[in-house]
Coordinates of C-alpha atoms in Angstrom, one line a residue:
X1 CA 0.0 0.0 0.0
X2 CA 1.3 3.4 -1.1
X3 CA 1.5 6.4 1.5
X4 CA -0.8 8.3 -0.4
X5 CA -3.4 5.1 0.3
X6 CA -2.7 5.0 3.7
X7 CA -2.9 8.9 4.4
X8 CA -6.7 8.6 2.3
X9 CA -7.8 5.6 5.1
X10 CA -7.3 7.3 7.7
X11 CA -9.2 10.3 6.4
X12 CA -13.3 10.8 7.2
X13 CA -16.0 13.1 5.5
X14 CA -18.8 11.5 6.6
X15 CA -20.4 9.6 9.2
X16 CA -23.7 7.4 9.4
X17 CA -25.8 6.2 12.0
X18 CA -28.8 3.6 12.4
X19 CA -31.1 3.1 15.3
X20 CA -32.9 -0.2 16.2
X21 CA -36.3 -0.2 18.4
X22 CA -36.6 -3.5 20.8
X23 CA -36.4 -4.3 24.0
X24 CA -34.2 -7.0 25.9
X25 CA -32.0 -7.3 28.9
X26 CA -28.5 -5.7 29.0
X27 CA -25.4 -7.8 27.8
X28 CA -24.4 -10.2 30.7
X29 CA -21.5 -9.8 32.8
X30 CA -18.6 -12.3 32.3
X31 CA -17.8 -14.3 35.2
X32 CA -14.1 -14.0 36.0
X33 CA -12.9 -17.4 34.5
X34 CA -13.6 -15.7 30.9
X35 CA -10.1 -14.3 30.4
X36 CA -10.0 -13.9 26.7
X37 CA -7.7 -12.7 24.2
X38 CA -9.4 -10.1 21.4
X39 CA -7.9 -10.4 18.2
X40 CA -10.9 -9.7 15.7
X41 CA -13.7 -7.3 15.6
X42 CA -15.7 -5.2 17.8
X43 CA -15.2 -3.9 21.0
X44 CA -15.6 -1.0 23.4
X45 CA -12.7 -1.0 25.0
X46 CA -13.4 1.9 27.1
X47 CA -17.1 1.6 28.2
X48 CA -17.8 4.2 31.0
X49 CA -20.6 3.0 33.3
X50 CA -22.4 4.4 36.4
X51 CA -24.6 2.4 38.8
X52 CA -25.0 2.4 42.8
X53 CA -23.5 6.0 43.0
X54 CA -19.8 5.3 41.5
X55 CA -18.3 5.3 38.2
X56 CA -16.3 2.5 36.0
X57 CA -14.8 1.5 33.2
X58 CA -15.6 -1.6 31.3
X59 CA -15.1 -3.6 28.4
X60 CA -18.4 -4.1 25.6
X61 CA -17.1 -7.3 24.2
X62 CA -19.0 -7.3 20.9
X63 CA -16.4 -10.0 19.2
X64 CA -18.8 -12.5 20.6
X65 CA -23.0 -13.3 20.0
X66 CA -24.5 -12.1 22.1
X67 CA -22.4 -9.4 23.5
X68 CA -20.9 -9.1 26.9
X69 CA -19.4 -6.7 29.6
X70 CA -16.3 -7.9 30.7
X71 CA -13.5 -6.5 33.3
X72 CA -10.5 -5.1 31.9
X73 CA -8.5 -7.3 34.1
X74 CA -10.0 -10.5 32.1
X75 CA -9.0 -9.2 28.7
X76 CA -6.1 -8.9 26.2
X77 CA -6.2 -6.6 23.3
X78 CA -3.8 -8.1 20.3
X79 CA -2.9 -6.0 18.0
X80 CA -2.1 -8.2 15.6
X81 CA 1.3 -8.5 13.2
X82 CA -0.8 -7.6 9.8
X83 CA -1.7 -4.3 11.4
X84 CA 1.6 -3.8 10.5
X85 CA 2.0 -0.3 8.4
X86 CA 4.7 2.2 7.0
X87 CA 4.8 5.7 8.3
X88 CA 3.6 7.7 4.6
X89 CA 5.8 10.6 3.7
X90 CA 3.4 12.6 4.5
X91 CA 4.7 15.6 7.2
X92 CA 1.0 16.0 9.0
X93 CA 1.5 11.9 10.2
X94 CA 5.3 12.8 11.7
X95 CA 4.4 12.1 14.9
X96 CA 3.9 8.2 13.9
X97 CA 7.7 8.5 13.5
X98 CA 10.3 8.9 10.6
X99 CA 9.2 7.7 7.3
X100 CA 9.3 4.4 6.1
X101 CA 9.3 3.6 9.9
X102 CA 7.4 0.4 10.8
X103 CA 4.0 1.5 13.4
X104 CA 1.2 -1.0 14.2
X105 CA -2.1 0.7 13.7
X106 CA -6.0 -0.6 14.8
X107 CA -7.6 1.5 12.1
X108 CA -10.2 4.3 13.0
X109 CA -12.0 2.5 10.3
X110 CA -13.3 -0.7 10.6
X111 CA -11.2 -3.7 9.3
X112 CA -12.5 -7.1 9.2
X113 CA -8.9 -8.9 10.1
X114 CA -7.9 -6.5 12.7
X115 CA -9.2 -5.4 16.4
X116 CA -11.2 -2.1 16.1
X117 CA -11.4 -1.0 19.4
X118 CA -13.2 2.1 20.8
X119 CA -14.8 3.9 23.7
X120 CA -18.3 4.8 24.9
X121 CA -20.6 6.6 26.9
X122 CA -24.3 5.2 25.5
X123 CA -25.2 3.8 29.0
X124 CA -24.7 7.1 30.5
X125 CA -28.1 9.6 30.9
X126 CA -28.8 12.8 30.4
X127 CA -29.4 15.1 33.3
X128 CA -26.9 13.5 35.6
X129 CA -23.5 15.0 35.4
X130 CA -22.7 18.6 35.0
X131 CA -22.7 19.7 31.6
X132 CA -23.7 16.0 30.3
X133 CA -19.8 14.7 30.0
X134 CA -17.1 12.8 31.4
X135 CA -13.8 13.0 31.0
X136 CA -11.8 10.4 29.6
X137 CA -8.0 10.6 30.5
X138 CA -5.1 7.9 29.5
X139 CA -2.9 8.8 32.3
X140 CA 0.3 6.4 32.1
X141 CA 1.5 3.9 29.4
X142 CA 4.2 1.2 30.3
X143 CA 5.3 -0.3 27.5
X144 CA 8.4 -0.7 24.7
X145 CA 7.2 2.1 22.7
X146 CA 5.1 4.8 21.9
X147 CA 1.3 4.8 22.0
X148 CA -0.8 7.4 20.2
X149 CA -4.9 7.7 19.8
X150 CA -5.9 10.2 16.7
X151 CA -8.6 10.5 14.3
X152 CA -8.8 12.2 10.9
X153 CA -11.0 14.8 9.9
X154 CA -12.3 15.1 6.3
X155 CA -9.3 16.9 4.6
X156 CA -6.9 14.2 6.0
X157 CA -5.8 15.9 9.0
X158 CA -4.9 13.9 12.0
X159 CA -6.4 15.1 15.1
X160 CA -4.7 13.5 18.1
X161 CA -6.6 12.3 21.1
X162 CA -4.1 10.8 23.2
X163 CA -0.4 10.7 23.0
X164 CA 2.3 9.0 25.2
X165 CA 6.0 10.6 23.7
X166 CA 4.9 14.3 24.8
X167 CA 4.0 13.5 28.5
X168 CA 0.6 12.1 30.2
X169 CA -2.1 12.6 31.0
X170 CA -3.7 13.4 28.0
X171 CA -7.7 13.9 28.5
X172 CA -11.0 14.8 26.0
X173 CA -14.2 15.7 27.2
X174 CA -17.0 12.5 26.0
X175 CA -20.5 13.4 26.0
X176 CA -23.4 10.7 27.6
X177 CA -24.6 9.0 24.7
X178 CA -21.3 8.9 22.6
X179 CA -19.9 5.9 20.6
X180 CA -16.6 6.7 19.0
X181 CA -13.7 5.0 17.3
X182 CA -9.9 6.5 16.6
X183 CA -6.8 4.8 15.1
X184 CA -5.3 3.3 18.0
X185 CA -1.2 3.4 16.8
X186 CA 1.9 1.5 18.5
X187 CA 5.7 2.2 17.7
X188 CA 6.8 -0.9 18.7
X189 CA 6.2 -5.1 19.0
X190 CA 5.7 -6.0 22.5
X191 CA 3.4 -6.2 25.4
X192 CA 2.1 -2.5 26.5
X193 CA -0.2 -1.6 29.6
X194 CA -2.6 1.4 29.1
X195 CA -3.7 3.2 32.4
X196 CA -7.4 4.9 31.1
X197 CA -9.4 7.1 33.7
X198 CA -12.5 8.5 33.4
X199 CA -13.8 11.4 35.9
X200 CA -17.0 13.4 36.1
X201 CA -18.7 15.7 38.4
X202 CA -22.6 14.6 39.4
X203 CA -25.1 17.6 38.7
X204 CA -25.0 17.9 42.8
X205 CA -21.4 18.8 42.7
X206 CA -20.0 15.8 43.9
X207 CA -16.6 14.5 42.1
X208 CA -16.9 11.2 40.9
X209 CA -13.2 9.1 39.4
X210 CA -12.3 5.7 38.7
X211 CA -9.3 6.0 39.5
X212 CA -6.4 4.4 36.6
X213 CA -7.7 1.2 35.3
X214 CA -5.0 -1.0 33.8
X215 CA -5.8 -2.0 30.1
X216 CA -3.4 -4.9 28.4
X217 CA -2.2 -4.8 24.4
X218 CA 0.1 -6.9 23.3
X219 CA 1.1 -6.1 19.8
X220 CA 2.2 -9.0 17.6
X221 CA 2.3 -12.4 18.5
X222 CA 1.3 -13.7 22.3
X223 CA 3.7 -15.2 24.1
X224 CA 3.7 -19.1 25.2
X225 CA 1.4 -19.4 28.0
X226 CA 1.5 -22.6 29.4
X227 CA 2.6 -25.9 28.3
X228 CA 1.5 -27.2 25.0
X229 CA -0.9 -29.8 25.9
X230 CA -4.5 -30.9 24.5
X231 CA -7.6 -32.6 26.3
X232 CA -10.1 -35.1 25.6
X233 CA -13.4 -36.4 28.0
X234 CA -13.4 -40.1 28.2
X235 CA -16.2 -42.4 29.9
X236 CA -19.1 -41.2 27.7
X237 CA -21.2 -44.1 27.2
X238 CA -22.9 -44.5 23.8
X239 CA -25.9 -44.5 25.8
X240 CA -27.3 -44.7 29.2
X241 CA -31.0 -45.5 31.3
X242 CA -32.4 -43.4 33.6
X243 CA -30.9 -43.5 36.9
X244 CA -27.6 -44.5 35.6
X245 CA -24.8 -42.7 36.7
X246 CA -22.4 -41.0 34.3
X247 CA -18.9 -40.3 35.1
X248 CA -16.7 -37.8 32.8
X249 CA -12.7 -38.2 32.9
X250 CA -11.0 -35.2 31.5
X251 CA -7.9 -36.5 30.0
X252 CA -4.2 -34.8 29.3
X253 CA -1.8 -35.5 26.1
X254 CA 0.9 -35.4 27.6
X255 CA 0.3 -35.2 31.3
X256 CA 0.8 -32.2 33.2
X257 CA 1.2 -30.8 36.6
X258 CA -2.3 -28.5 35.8
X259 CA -5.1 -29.8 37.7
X260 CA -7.5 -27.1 37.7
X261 CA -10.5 -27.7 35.4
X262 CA -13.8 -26.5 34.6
X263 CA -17.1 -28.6 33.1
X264 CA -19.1 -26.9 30.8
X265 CA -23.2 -28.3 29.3
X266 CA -25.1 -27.2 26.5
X267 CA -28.4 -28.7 26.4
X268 CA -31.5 -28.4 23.9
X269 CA -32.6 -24.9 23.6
X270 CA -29.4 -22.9 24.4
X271 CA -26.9 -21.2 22.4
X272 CA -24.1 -21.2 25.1
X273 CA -22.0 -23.5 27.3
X274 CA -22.7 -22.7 30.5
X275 CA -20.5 -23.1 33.2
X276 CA -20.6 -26.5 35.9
X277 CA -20.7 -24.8 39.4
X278 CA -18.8 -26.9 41.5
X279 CA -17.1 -29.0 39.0
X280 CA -13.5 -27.8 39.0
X281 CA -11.5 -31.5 39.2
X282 CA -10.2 -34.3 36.4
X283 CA -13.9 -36.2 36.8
X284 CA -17.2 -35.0 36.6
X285 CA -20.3 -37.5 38.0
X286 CA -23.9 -37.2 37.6
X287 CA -27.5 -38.9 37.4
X288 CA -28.5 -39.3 34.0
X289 CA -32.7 -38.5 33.2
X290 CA -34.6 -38.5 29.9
X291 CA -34.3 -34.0 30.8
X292 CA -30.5 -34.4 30.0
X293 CA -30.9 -36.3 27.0
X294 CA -28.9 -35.1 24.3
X295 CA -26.6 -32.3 26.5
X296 CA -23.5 -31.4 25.2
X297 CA -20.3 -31.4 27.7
X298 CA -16.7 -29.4 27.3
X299 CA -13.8 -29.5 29.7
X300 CA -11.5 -26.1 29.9
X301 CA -8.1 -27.0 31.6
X302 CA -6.4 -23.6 33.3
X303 CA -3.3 -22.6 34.1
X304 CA -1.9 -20.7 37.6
X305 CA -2.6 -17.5 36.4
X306 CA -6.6 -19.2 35.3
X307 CA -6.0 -18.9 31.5
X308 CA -7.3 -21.8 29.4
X309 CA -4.8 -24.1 28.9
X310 CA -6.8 -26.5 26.3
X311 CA -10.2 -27.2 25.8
X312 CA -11.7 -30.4 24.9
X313 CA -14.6 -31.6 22.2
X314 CA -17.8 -31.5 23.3
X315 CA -19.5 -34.8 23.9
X316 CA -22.9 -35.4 23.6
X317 CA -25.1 -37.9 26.5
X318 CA -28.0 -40.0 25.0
X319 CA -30.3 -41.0 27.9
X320 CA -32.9 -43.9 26.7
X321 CA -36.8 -43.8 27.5
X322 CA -37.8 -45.8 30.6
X323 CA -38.7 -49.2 29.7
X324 CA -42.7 -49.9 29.8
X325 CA -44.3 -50.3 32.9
X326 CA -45.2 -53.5 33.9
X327 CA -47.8 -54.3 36.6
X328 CA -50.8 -52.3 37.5
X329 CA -49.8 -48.9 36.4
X330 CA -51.7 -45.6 35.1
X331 CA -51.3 -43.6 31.8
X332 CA -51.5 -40.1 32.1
X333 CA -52.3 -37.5 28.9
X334 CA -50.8 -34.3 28.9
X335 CA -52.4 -32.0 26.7
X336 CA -50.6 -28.3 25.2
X337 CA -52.8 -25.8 23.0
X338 CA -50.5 -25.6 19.7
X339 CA -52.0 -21.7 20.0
X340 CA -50.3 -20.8 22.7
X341 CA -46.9 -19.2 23.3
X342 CA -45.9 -15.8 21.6
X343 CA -43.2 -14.7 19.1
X344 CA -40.9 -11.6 20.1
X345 CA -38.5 -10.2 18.2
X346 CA -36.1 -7.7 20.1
X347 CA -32.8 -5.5 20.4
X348 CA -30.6 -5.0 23.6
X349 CA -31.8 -0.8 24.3
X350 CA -28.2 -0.8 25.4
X351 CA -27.0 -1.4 22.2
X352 CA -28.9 -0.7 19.5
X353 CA -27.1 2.3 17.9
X354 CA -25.0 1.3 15.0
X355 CA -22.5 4.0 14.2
X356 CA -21.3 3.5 10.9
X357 CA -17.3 3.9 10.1
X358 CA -16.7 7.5 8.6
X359 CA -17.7 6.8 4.6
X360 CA -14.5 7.0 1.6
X361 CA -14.5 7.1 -1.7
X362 CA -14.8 4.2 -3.7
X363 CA -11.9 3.0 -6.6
X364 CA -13.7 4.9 -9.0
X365 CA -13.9 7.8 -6.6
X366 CA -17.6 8.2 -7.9
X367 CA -18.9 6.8 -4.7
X368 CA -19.5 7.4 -0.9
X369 CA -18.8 4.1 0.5
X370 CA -19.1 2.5 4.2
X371 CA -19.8 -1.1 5.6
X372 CA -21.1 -1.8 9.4
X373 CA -23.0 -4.7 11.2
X374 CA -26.6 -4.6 12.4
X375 CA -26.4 -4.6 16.3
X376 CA -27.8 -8.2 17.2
X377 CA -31.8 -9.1 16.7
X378 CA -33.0 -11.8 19.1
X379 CA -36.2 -13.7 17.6
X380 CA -37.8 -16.2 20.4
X381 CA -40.3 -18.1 19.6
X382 CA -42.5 -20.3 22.0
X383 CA -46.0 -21.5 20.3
X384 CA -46.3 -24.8 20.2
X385 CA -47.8 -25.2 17.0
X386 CA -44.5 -24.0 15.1
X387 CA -46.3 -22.2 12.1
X388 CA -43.0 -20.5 11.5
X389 CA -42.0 -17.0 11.4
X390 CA -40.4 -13.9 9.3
X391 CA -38.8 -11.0 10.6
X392 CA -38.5 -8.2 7.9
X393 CA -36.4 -5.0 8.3
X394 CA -37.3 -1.3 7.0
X395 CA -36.0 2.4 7.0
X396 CA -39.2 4.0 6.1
X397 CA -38.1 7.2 6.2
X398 CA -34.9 9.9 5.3
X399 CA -31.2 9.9 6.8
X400 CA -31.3 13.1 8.0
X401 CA -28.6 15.4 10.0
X402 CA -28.9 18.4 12.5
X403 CA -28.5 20.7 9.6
X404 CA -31.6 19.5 7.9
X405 CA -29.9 17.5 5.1
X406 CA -30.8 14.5 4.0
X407 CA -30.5 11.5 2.0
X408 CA -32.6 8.6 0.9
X409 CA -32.2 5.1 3.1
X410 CA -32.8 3.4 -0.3
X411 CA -28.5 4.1 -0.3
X412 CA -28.2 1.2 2.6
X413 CA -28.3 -2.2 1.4
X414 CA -27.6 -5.4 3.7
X415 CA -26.2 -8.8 3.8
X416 CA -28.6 -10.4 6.6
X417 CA -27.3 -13.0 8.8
X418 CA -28.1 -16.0 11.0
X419 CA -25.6 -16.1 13.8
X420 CA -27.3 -18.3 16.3
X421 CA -30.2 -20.7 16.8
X422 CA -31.3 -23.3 19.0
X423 CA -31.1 -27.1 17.5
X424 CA -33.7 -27.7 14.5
X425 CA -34.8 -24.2 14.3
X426 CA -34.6 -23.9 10.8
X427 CA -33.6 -20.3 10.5
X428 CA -32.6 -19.2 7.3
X429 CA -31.0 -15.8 6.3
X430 CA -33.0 -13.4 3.8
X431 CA -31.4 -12.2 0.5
X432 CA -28.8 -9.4 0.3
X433 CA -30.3 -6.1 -0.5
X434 CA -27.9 -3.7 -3.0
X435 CA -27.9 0.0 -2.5
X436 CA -29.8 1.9 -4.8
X437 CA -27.6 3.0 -7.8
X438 CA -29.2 4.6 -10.9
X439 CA -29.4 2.5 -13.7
X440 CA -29.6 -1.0 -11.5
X441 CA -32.6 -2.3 -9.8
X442 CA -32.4 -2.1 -6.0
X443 CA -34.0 -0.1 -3.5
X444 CA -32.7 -0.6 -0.7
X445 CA -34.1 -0.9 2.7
X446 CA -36.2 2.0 2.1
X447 CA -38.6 -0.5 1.5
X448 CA -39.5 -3.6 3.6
X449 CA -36.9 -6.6 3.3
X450 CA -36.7 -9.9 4.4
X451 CA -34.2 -10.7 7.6
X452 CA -34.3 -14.5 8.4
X453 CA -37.3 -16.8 8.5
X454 CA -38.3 -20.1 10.0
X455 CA -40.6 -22.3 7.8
X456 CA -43.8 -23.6 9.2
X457 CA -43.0 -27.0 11.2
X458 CA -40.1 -25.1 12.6
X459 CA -38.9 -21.8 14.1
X460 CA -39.4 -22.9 17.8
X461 CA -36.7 -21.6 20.2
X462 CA -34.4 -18.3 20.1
X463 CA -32.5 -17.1 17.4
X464 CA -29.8 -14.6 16.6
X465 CA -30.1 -12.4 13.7
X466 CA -27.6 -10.0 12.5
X467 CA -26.7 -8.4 9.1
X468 CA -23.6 -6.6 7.0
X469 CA -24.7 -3.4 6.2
X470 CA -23.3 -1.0 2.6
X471 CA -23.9 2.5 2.4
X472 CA -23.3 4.0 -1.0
X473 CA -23.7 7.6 -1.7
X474 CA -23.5 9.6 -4.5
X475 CA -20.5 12.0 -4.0
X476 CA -22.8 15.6 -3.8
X477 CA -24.1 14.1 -1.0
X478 CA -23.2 16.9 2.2
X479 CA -20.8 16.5 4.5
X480 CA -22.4 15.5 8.1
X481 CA -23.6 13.0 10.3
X482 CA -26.8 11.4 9.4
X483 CA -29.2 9.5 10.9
X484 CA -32.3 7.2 10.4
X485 CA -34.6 4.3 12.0
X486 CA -34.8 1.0 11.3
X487 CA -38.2 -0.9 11.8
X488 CA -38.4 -4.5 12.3
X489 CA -41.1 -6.2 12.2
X490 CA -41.9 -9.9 13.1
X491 CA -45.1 -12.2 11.8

């Protein structure tokens, strides 16, 4: 890639944004055995919240479906070796360093093979802090080189946010209800830890802080961290009665000195492994029952420091149906109305703002171009009488921006997606939608377009919906940041 190439990504002119109506619960809290390593996608890395009087800082893992809030403690950011960039010969981007020089750069814009980290205030409301803001500060970095946070405006000029080689702490002022993105930029390979802090003052004067919260990037490859070692679950029978005990061996190749463990089950109906409370040696014993038939079971070996070591297969338990009664006996009938139940299809209202990356020109430079992700749709279904189920999608009205431009949503096209479902549900994805161009057919979600459905016979349980979206403008579109809303709408 040229410098002139690089200096143009890193540019912006104009910025989108889609909101989702729905209602669901907030992402989950991860428990503290979910230290993970984010390579790909995604994240908040700075997620301001406030609850029970006191401010923190979080992490809105969104690398994972559905989303969840994790502690900074619990994650690594990896900035991975193809972020890997020359500094252009271009004298507004000195500060990367001298030209030619080697920097490794998370991209303000979104990149499908790197991290894209940023920060956020969307759980925040109005009316509590003084002048509706907190301030966001990186107050130390400890690392082998430099660290600098910038954006670009839309003539290509880097405006920096934070910066590490000219003395900390560097701070901005956030507003509540901001999602934002910058390039994040490293001079050097090696492991680096970022001390963020966010303060604000309530509207009753008192000071709130969070004091410096320690954030972990390690930029190129991880470093061994444990021994290499993979694991395996023997004693599964290929099938078992009810009653029957079932005993689980987690097993070592080679052997090691580790012996801490945790058991995981998935059974019918969810999308997730949950964790075994209790379970934290070599075997795992229980009671099989007809309820457990079918359940799916993972062993995570951990090392001292309780990162997963290896992780097994999962294994699946078949339980058999009780043999036939013999003897006097009763037979009981159970009845369930196939009308009953309800379909709901909803958003998290804690993250249904997608804030599309800052639009460029296309090759042709005849284009407005920007690609996002649809914030995740949950579609549960619980009649019994499985008619099956759509869920469509439309912008029914302008993008619009605080200027009183606008531009026609018939310009966002999407790619919809299935990302979860429970066993059998038979979800299936809906066609992509093209922008509108003139001279092609197409019109975009300005008019009503198919999500995912679930044919009739099927469709019980809860499902995951997402979707690529493609904004393309033409280029006398105005500068400015637009928004519209997105309907859904399930039958």
């Amino acid at each position: 890639m040229n410098n002139r190439t690089r200096a143009r990504t890193f540019g912006s002119a104009l910025a989108g944004a889609v909101l989702l109506a729905g209602v669901v619960l907030a992402p989950p809290a991860a428990s503290a055995q979910d230290r993970v390593v984010l390579t790909k996608g995604h994240t908040d890395a700075v997620d301001v919240h406030y609850a029970d009087g006191e401010l923190s800082l979080k992490v809105h893992d969104d690398t994972v479906s559905p989303a969840v809030i994790r502690d900074p403690a619990d994650v690594t950011f990896q900035v991975l070796p193809q972020a890997a960039i020359e500094v252009p010969a271009d004298p507004r981007y000195s500060f990367l360093g001298a030209v030619g020089a080697t920097v490794w750069v998370l991209p303000q814009t979104q990149d499908p093979d790197l991290l894209w980290p940023g920060w956020n205030t969307t759980t925040l409301n109005s009316g509590v802090f003084t002048g509706d803001k907190v301030k966001l500060s990186l107050v130390g970095v400890d690392g082998p080189g430099n660290v600098t946070l910038f954006g670009v405006n839309a003539f290509g000029d880097p405006l920096i946010r934070f910066r590490s080689d000219d003395g900390l702490p560097d701070a901005i002022d956030v507003p509540v209800h901001t999602h934002a993105h910058a390039s994040w930029a490293f001079s050097a390979e090696g492991s680096y830890t970022l001390k963020f802090q966010a303060d604000a003052t309530l509207t009753n004067g008192t000071a709130l802080t969070t004091g410096p919260v320690d954030y972990t990037f390690v930029v190129g490859e991880l470093p061994a961290t444990g021994p290499d070692v993979s694991l395996s679950i023997s004693g599964m029978a290929d099938e078992y009665q009810p009653g029957d005990t079932v005993t689980l061996n987690a097993v070592q190749s080679p052997q090691t000195e580790l012996d801490h463990y945790h058991w995981f089950s998935r059974c019918q109906g969810a999308d997730d492994f949950a964790v075994v409370p209790g379970e934290a040696g070599a075997s795992y014993s229980f009671t099989a029952t007809r309820e457990l038939n079918a359940c799916e079971y993972v062993a995570k070996l951990y090392d001292d420091d309780h990162n997963v070591v290896a992780a097994s297969e999962p294994v699946s338990l078949w339980v058999a149906f009780p043999p036939d009664p013999v003897g006097p006996s009763q037979t009981i009938t159970a009845t369930i109305d196939e009308s009953q139940g309800a379909l709901v299809v909803s958003v998290n209202p804690d993250d249904r703002s997608v804030v599309l990356p800052p639009a460029q020109l296309s090759t042709g430079g005849d284009r407005w171009e920007s690609n996002g992700e649809l914030r995740p749709v949950t579609v549960t279904d619980t009649r019994a009488g499985q008619p099956g189920w759509s869920v469509s999608g439309q912008i029914p009205g302008d993008f619009t921006s605080s200027g009183g431009q606008s531009f026609s949503s018939s310009f966002l096209g999407w790619t919809p997606q299935v990302t979860s479902q429970g066993t059998g549900q038979g979800a299936v994805a809906g066609p992509p939608v093209a922008p509108y161009l003139v001279g092609t057919p197409g019109t975009g979600l300005a008019t009503s377009n198919l999500l995912a459905s679930a044919p009739n016979g099927a469709g019980r349980g809860t499902a995951q919906l997402s979707a690529g979206l493609a904004l393309s403008l033409p280029t006398e579109t105005a500068a400015g940041t637009y928004t519209a809303t997105l309907t859904l709408t399930a039958i």
